[in-house]
Structures are given as C-alpha cells and as structure tokens.
Coordinates of C-alpha atoms and ligand atoms in Angstrom, one line a residue:
M1 CA 11.1 16.6 71.7
I2 CA 14.0 18.5 70.1
S3 CA 15.4 21.9 70.6
V4 CA 14.9 24.8 68.3
E5 CA 18.6 24.6 67.2
E6 CA 18.3 20.9 66.5
A7 CA 15.1 21.6 64.5
K8 CA 16.8 24.4 62.5
N9 CA 19.7 22.1 61.7
L10 CA 17.6 19.3 60.6
V11 CA 15.8 21.7 58.2
L12 CA 19.2 23.0 57.1
T13 CA 20.7 19.6 56.4
G14 CA 17.5 17.9 55.2
V15 CA 16.0 20.0 52.5
F16 CA 16.6 19.1 48.8
K17 CA 17.2 21.8 46.3
Q18 CA 14.8 22.3 43.4
Q19 CA 15.7 21.6 39.7
K20 CA 18.1 24.1 38.1
V21 CA 16.7 26.3 35.3
L22 CA 18.4 28.7 33.0
V23 CA 16.7 32.1 33.0
N24 CA 17.2 35.5 31.5
I25 CA 18.8 37.8 34.1
Q26 CA 15.7 40.0 33.8
S27 CA 13.6 37.1 35.2
A28 CA 16.0 36.2 37.9
L29 CA 15.1 38.8 40.5
N30 CA 14.6 37.4 44.0
F31 CA 15.9 33.9 43.0
F32 CA 19.4 32.7 44.3
L33 CA 22.4 32.0 41.9
A34 CA 22.7 28.3 41.4
D35 CA 26.3 28.6 40.2
D36 CA 29.3 30.9 40.9
I37 CA 29.3 33.8 38.4
I38 CA 32.8 34.0 36.9
A39 CA 34.1 37.2 35.4
G40 CA 34.7 36.6 31.7
F41 CA 36.9 39.7 31.5
S42 CA 38.5 42.2 33.7
V43 CA 36.4 45.0 35.2
P44 CA 36.9 47.7 34.0
L45 CA 37.8 46.3 30.8
F46 CA 40.2 49.3 29.9
N47 CA 41.7 52.1 31.8
Q48 CA 38.8 54.6 32.2
S49 CA 38.7 58.1 33.1
A50 CA 36.8 58.8 36.3
M51 CA 36.3 62.5 35.5
D52 CA 35.6 65.0 32.9
G53 CA 39.0 66.7 32.4
Y54 CA 42.4 66.2 30.7
A55 CA 44.7 63.2 30.4
F56 CA 48.5 63.7 30.2
K57 CA 51.8 62.3 31.4
F58 CA 52.3 62.9 35.1
Q59 CA 56.0 64.0 34.5
D60 CA 54.5 67.0 32.6
V61 CA 52.3 68.1 35.6
N62 CA 54.1 71.4 36.0
K63 CA 54.3 72.4 32.4
S64 CA 51.8 74.1 30.2
L65 CA 50.5 71.5 27.9
N66 CA 49.2 71.5 24.3
I67 CA 45.7 70.0 23.9
V68 CA 46.1 67.9 20.9
D69 CA 43.0 65.7 20.8
E70 CA 39.7 64.7 22.5
V71 CA 38.5 61.2 23.6
A72 CA 34.8 61.0 24.2
A73 CA 33.2 58.0 26.0
G74 CA 32.8 55.2 23.5
D75 CA 35.7 56.6 21.2
V76 CA 37.6 53.4 20.3
R77 CA 40.5 55.1 18.4
V78 CA 44.0 54.5 19.5
V79 CA 45.2 57.9 20.5
K80 CA 48.9 58.7 21.3
I81 CA 50.3 61.8 23.0
K82 CA 53.8 62.9 23.2
Q83 CA 55.7 64.8 26.0
G84 CA 54.2 68.2 26.6
E85 CA 50.8 67.2 25.2
A86 CA 47.4 66.6 26.9
I87 CA 43.9 65.5 25.6
R88 CA 40.5 66.4 26.5
I89 CA 38.8 63.4 28.2
F90 CA 35.4 62.5 29.7
T91 CA 34.0 60.2 32.4
G92 CA 34.0 56.7 31.1
S93 CA 36.4 57.5 28.2
K94 CA 39.2 55.1 27.5
V95 CA 42.5 56.6 28.7
P96 CA 45.2 56.3 26.0
D97 CA 48.1 54.1 27.1
S98 CA 50.4 57.0 26.6
C99 CA 48.6 59.0 29.4
D100 CA 49.0 58.0 33.1
T101 CA 47.0 60.7 34.8
V102 CA 43.7 62.6 34.5
V103 CA 43.1 66.0 36.1
M104 CA 39.5 67.1 36.7
Q105 CA 38.4 70.1 34.5
E106 CA 37.5 72.2 37.6
L107 CA 41.2 72.1 38.7
T108 CA 42.6 73.4 35.4
E109 CA 43.1 76.6 33.5
I110 CA 43.1 76.8 29.6
I111 CA 44.9 79.7 28.0
N112 CA 45.2 79.6 24.2
N113 CA 44.5 75.9 24.1
Q114 CA 47.4 75.4 26.7
L115 CA 46.5 73.3 29.8
I116 CA 47.6 74.4 33.2
V117 CA 47.1 71.8 35.9
K118 CA 46.1 73.4 39.2
D119 CA 45.6 70.4 41.4
D120 CA 48.3 70.3 44.1
G121 CA 47.1 67.0 45.4
L122 CA 47.2 65.2 42.1
K123 CA 49.3 62.0 42.0
S124 CA 50.4 59.9 39.1
G125 CA 47.6 57.6 38.1
G126 CA 45.0 60.0 39.6
N127 CA 41.3 60.0 38.4
I128 CA 41.9 56.8 36.3
R129 CA 39.8 53.6 37.0
K130 CA 42.6 51.0 36.2
K131 CA 41.8 48.0 34.0
G132 CA 40.8 45.1 36.3
Y133 CA 40.8 47.1 39.5
Q134 CA 37.4 45.7 40.4
L135 CA 37.7 42.2 39.1
K136 CA 40.3 40.1 37.2
K137 CA 39.3 37.7 34.4
G138 CA 38.4 34.4 36.1
D139 CA 37.5 35.9 39.5
V140 CA 34.4 34.8 41.3
A141 CA 32.1 37.8 40.8
L142 CA 29.3 36.5 42.8
K143 CA 29.0 33.2 44.8
K144 CA 26.4 30.6 44.3
G145 CA 23.6 31.1 46.8
T146 CA 23.7 34.8 46.6
L147 CA 20.2 36.5 46.4
I148 CA 19.7 38.1 43.0
T149 CA 18.9 41.8 43.8
P150 CA 18.5 44.6 41.3
A151 CA 22.2 45.4 42.1
A152 CA 23.2 41.8 41.3
I153 CA 21.3 42.0 38.0
G154 CA 23.0 45.2 37.1
F155 CA 26.4 43.7 38.1
M156 CA 25.9 40.6 36.0
A157 CA 24.9 42.8 33.0
T158 CA 28.2 44.7 33.3
L159 CA 29.8 41.3 33.0
G160 CA 27.9 40.7 29.7
I161 CA 25.9 37.9 31.4
Q162 CA 22.5 37.4 29.8
E163 CA 21.3 34.2 31.5
V164 CA 21.9 32.6 34.8
N165 CA 21.1 29.2 36.5
V166 CA 18.6 29.4 39.4
Y167 CA 16.5 26.8 41.2
E168 CA 12.9 26.5 40.0
L169 CA 10.1 27.8 42.3
P170 CA 8.6 25.0 44.3
K171 CA 5.0 24.0 43.7
V172 CA 3.4 24.5 47.1
Y173 CA 0.2 22.8 48.4
I174 CA -1.5 24.1 51.6
I175 CA -4.1 21.9 53.3
A176 CA -6.0 23.5 56.2
T177 CA -7.8 21.0 58.5
G178 CA -10.6 21.7 60.9
S179 CA -14.4 21.1 60.9
E180 CA -14.9 24.4 62.7
L181 CA -13.4 26.3 59.8
M182 CA -15.7 28.4 57.4
P183 CA -14.6 30.3 54.3
L184 CA -14.8 34.1 54.5
G185 CA -18.3 35.3 53.6
S186 CA -20.1 32.6 55.4
K187 CA -22.6 33.2 58.1
L188 CA -20.9 31.7 61.1
K189 CA -22.9 29.5 63.5
E190 CA -21.7 29.5 67.1
G191 CA -18.8 27.0 67.2
Q192 CA -17.5 28.0 63.9
I193 CA -14.8 30.4 62.9
F194 CA -13.4 31.9 59.8
E195 CA -10.6 30.1 58.1
S196 CA -7.6 32.4 58.3
N197 CA -4.5 30.4 58.1
T198 CA -4.6 29.8 54.4
H199 CA -5.0 33.6 53.7
M200 CA -2.1 34.3 55.9
L201 CA 0.3 31.6 54.5
C202 CA -0.8 32.3 50.9
S203 CA 0.3 36.0 51.5
A204 CA 3.6 35.0 53.1
L205 CA 4.3 32.7 50.1
E206 CA 3.3 35.4 47.6
K207 CA 6.1 37.4 49.0
L208 CA 8.4 34.7 47.7
A209 CA 6.6 34.8 44.4
I210 CA 4.9 31.4 45.1
Q211 CA 1.2 30.9 44.4
P212 CA 0.2 27.9 46.4
I213 CA -2.7 25.5 45.7
I214 CA -5.0 25.5 48.6
Y215 CA -7.4 22.9 50.1
T216 CA -9.5 22.9 53.1
V217 CA -10.7 19.7 54.7
K218 CA -13.0 18.8 57.7
D219 CA -11.5 16.7 60.5
N220 CA -11.8 13.5 58.5
Q221 CA -8.9 11.0 58.3
Q222 CA -9.8 9.5 54.9
E223 CA -10.3 12.9 53.2
T224 CA -7.1 14.2 54.7
E225 CA -5.1 11.2 53.6
Q226 CA -6.5 11.5 50.0
L227 CA -5.7 15.2 49.8
I228 CA -2.2 14.6 51.2
K229 CA -1.7 11.9 48.5
E230 CA -2.8 14.3 45.7
A231 CA -0.5 17.1 47.1
L232 CA 2.4 14.8 47.3
T233 CA 2.0 13.6 43.8
K234 CA 1.9 17.1 42.3
G235 CA 3.7 19.3 44.6
D236 CA 7.2 19.9 46.0
L237 CA 6.2 21.2 49.4
L238 CA 3.2 20.5 51.4
I239 CA 2.1 22.7 54.3
L240 CA -0.7 21.5 56.5
S241 CA -2.5 23.5 59.1
G242 CA -4.1 22.2 62.2
G243 CA -5.0 18.6 63.3
I244 CA -1.3 17.8 64.3
S245 CA -1.8 17.7 68.1
V246 CA -3.0 14.9 70.1
G247 CA -6.7 15.5 70.2
D248 CA -9.2 12.8 69.1
Y249 CA -10.0 14.8 65.9
D250 CA -6.3 15.4 65.0
F251 CA -5.7 13.1 61.9
V252 CA -2.8 14.8 60.2
K253 CA 0.0 12.7 61.6
E254 CA -1.8 9.4 60.9
S255 CA -2.7 10.5 57.4
L256 CA 1.0 11.5 56.8
V257 CA 2.1 8.0 58.0
K258 CA -0.4 6.4 55.7
N259 CA 1.2 8.3 52.9
Q260 CA 4.6 6.9 53.8
V261 CA 5.9 10.4 54.9
K262 CA 9.1 9.9 56.9
E263 CA 9.2 11.9 60.1
V264 CA 12.3 14.1 60.4
F265 CA 11.0 15.6 63.6
Y266 CA 7.8 16.1 65.6
K267 CA 7.5 18.5 68.5
I268 CA 10.0 21.2 69.3
K269 CA 10.8 22.7 72.8
Q270 CA 9.4 26.1 71.8
K271 CA 6.5 28.4 72.4
P272 CA 4.4 29.0 70.3
G273 CA 4.3 26.0 67.9
K274 CA 5.4 23.0 70.0
P275 CA 3.6 20.4 67.8
L276 CA 5.3 21.2 64.6
F277 CA 6.0 18.2 62.3
Y278 CA 8.6 18.1 59.5
G279 CA 8.7 15.0 57.2
Q280 CA 9.9 14.0 53.8
K281 CA 8.8 11.7 51.1
G282 CA 11.5 11.3 48.6
E283 CA 12.8 14.8 48.0
K284 CA 9.5 16.4 48.9
N285 CA 9.2 18.4 52.1
I286 CA 6.1 18.3 54.4
F287 CA 5.4 20.6 57.3
A288 CA 2.4 20.2 59.5
L289 CA 1.9 23.5 61.4
P290 CA -0.2 23.8 64.5
G291 CA -3.6 25.3 63.8
N292 CA -3.4 28.2 66.2
P293 CA -2.8 31.1 63.8
A294 CA 0.1 32.9 65.6
A295 CA 1.8 29.6 66.2
A296 CA 1.3 28.5 62.6
L297 CA 2.9 31.8 61.3
N298 CA 5.7 31.6 63.8
C299 CA 6.5 28.0 62.5
F300 CA 6.3 29.2 59.0
Y301 CA 8.8 31.9 59.4
M302 CA 11.3 29.9 61.5
Y303 CA 11.2 26.7 59.6
V304 CA 9.1 26.7 56.4
Y305 CA 10.5 29.9 55.0
P306 CA 14.1 28.8 55.5
A307 CA 13.2 25.4 53.9
I308 CA 11.9 27.3 50.8
Q309 CA 14.9 29.5 50.7
L310 CA 17.0 26.3 50.8
M311 CA 15.0 24.7 48.0
L312 CA 15.8 27.8 46.0
G313 CA 19.5 27.4 46.8
A314 CA 20.0 30.2 49.3
S315 CA 23.3 30.3 51.2
E316 CA 21.6 32.2 54.1
P317 CA 18.2 30.7 54.4
F318 CA 17.0 32.0 57.9
L319 CA 15.5 35.3 58.6
P320 CA 18.0 38.0 59.3
M321 CA 18.9 38.1 63.0
I322 CA 20.4 41.0 64.9
K323 CA 21.0 41.7 68.6
L324 CA 19.4 44.5 70.4
P325 CA 18.6 45.4 74.0
L326 CA 15.2 44.5 75.2
E327 CA 13.0 47.3 76.3
N328 CA 10.8 45.4 78.7
K329 CA 11.9 42.9 81.3
F330 CA 10.6 39.4 80.5
V331 CA 10.3 36.3 82.7
K332 CA 9.4 32.7 81.6
K333 CA 9.7 29.1 82.7
E334 CA 12.8 27.1 81.9
G335 CA 12.5 24.3 79.3
R336 CA 11.1 25.9 76.2
S337 CA 12.5 28.5 73.8
H338 CA 10.2 31.4 73.3
F339 CA 9.5 33.4 70.1
L340 CA 7.9 36.8 71.1
K341 CA 6.1 39.2 68.8
A342 CA 8.0 42.5 69.0
K343 CA 8.7 45.8 67.4
L344 CA 11.9 47.5 66.8
W345 CA 11.9 50.6 69.1
G346 CA 14.7 53.1 68.3
N347 CA 17.9 51.2 69.2
T348 CA 16.0 48.6 71.2
V349 CA 13.3 46.1 70.8
K350 CA 9.9 46.1 72.5
L351 CA 7.7 43.1 73.2
L352 CA 4.1 43.5 72.3
E353 CA 1.0 42.6 74.4
G354 CA -0.7 39.4 73.5
Q355 CA 1.7 36.5 73.0
D356 CA -0.8 33.8 73.0
S357 CA -0.6 31.2 70.2
D358 CA -4.0 32.0 68.8
A359 CA -3.6 35.8 69.0
L360 CA -2.8 37.4 65.7
Q361 CA -3.3 41.0 66.5
S362 CA 0.2 41.4 68.1
F363 CA 1.7 39.6 65.1
A364 CA -0.1 42.0 62.8
L365 CA 1.7 44.9 64.6
A366 CA 5.1 43.1 64.9
N367 CA 8.1 43.5 62.7
A368 CA 10.4 41.2 64.6
L369 CA 10.4 38.1 66.7
V370 CA 12.5 38.1 69.8
Y371 CA 14.1 34.7 70.5
I372 CA 14.6 33.7 74.2
P373 CA 16.6 30.3 74.5
A374 CA 15.0 27.5 76.5
E375 CA 17.4 27.7 79.4
K376 CA 16.8 31.3 80.1
I377 CA 14.3 32.4 82.7
T378 CA 14.7 36.1 83.3
I379 CA 15.7 38.6 80.7
E380 CA 16.5 42.0 82.4
Q381 CA 15.5 45.3 80.9
H382 CA 18.3 46.3 78.3
E383 CA 19.8 42.8 78.2
L384 CA 20.8 41.9 74.7
V385 CA 18.4 39.4 72.9
D386 CA 18.4 37.8 69.5
V387 CA 15.9 39.6 67.1
Y388 CA 14.7 38.0 64.0
L389 CA 13.5 40.6 61.4
L390 CA 10.2 39.7 59.8
P391 CA 9.5 40.3 56.1
N392 CA 6.9 42.9 55.6
Ligands
AMP1 P1 -5.6 22.5 65.9 O1 -4.2 22.7 65.7 O2 -6.3 21.9 64.7 O3 -5.8 21.8 67.2 O4 -6.2 23.9 66.1 C1 -5.8 24.8 67.1 C2 -6.6 26.1 67.1 O5 -6.4 26.8 65.9 C3 -8.1 25.8 67.2 O6 -8.7 26.9 67.9 C4 -8.6 26.0 65.7 O7 -9.9 26.4 65.7 C5 -7.6 27.0 65.2 N1 -7.4 26.9 63.8 C6 -7.0 25.7 63.2 N2 -6.8 25.9 61.8 C7 -7.2 27.2 61.6 C8 -7.3 27.9 60.4 N3 -7.0 27.4 59.2 N4 -7.7 29.2 60.6 C9 -8.0 29.8 61.7 N5 -7.9 29.1 62.9 C10 -7.5 27.8 62.8
MG2 MG1 -8.1 21.2 64.4

C-alpha cells in the first residue's frame, strides 16, 4: 500500500498527454495551452492615450496652449505639434511622437481655443500607456499549461492570435460492475440498488466537456474482460467502478491483468477509497474505483480528475487547495489519510455529518474536501487543515 502523496506523484509522473491539435481561439475555452504564447509585437503597439483630454509637450505645462489638431482613436495620421501647441486626444488614440504628456479633460480649461492645464499632480509622460509597457515583442505572454479562460482568449486576441495548440479531449469509457445494480426506472427487488456511479461520474466529466461512453456489467469475469478490451481499443482513459476489492465476485483486477494492463499502484493508505487501482496499457490510463459511491467520487477528484487535467496538458492538475481553520475537532486512527466532506464556513471549514464511504448525501452538500494526513490523530478546533475546493 502506498501513501496519498506517493499515489499523487505516480499520477503526476505517469500520465501521457493527448495529441496536440490546432484550434481557433474561440474553441479553446477550458483547454490548456500546449505551447508558450509569444508576443509577436509590443503591447501596446504604440503610445496610447489613457484618457480623453489634450496632448502636449510637458515643458509647456504652465503656458496657455494653442489647440491645433484632434486625434481620434483609430486615426493613423502622423501629427506633429510645435512648442506652445496642444491637440485634442481621446482614450486609445495614438499619441503623436512630438507629445510626451496627456492631461485629462476634467482638469483643463479652454478659453478661446487655448488650453490651460489645471492638474498640479501631472508629470511628464502622464496619462500615456507607453508602447510595450505590458509586453515586449518576443516575451512569453502566456506559458504552456495555462488554462484558457475568457480572459486568456481576450488576451490572445489582443496579440492577434487566431489559433492555438491544445491537447485533444480524451475519449473516456466508464464500466460499472455489479450484479446488484439496476438502471433508473427499474422496479427494484430486495437486494438490488439503483446504479448511481455512472450518473455521477458522467456529470463530473461533463464539467470537463467530456462525454464518456458508458457500460454496465454484472459480476462476470469474461464479460468484464471483454468490455475492458473494447474500451482499451477505442478509448484513451478507462474508468471502472466496483469489483476492485478482494471479494469473491470482484473480477476487475483479474480482467485488467488478462488485458495486459500494467499496474502502477493498487491500494492507497487513505479513507475513503483504499482499493483504488491505477494502471496503464501503452499510453492509455486505467483507473478502477471502489464501488462505494462516496469513495468512488473521492478517488475521481483526487486522482482521475488530475490525470485528465494532465492529459490535457495542465500545469496545475490537482484541485485547488487552501489552508483554513477547522471548525470542529476531529479524531482519527493513525495510518490512513482521510478525505472528509466539508463546507466552507465563513473563514473556516466545517466537517459534515456522514463520512462513510457509501454515503453520498454529505458529498452532495459539500463544496470542499478536508485532507488529514495519515500520521495525524487529533485535529484541534481551529487548527489549520488542507482544504481541497471541489468543482461545482
Ligand atoms: P464493490 O466495490 O463492487 O465491492 O461495491 C461496494 C459497494 O458499492 C456495494 O455496496 C455496491 O453495491 C456499491 N456500488 C458498486 N457500484 C455501484 C454503482 N455503480 N452505483 C451505486 N452503488 C454501487
Ligand atoms: Mg461489486
């Protein structure tokens, strides 16, 4: 059995990236940059006025100045002024090279087309966005691995970039195992339950814009083996649910071995989700999650979600983590790390009732998972803990 840290590290170092694909920036939202974005020109590209006002030579600040021209935004003429002159200018307009300062119009007075500057705080270069102050040509504008947000798309557009390389979405297969599982809408007989894990995992994947292909199978070795074979032929990532423990009807491990899946790890010193399996076949990743729903989702967020982020080229694949004081004291046994369903509570975090690995109600109410390391036994009230923020 390995520790949570070892398991995370094996995911971090083990996962292969998807194929690169060139996409229009408008289709790149929520992907990660596969290459650095280099500024092809300086930003801003020319000296720009930051205000509606007047441009002039700072040495003339105390004179009354002749307003000789006007430069609107988008005006590309080369305009020159002499000493004692000023021009009307607007936000985003090109500031002529012969001007070094802009005064905002609210701090001026115009008498007979003569400008009087009434800004005591104005300095030479004031209210001008200097060419290249944000970026110089050749600078790295955004690093590879950066999440492409609306802001990143806007930023790339300012750089004139129309297409970017990202990594393709993985084709994901889910196989849920268990003879007791019945589809929604069935009339349950005693001993049967509704199959819920595929609905849950499918929604978690939808958040990542992935639409998985879903199979369910009874506890049957041959059928499980056959479905795994199919999924590994067609998919990039296979997620199994259930059948990975040591019961007589747990056939997943054997079926993976028969499919030449190489084990990276099996079993983690954690609660919930001890019997998590991670393996690879070629460049394909296989996670076998425990069937207990809360354990399955916990393993998904802590290991499968980061694996997908890595396949997509993310530089920060794990859920965001912050440190907060714990609202309620918690005591556990030594030896296994705990992930606890929790809710952010003002500036603290509160553990929810119902931490069993089959109990989804607390997970449904949680927006965070509190991580308690294996060696810890008691966490006092208000002690700082690691808090992983769950996606909505
Ligand atoms: P297993 O990991 O197969 O031993 O299953 C552990 C527990 O999780 C059992 O109580 C199963 O009935 C339950 N379980 C397994 N798979 C699912 C599923 N897909 N949906 C809901 N519950 C499940
Ligand atoms: Mg089972």
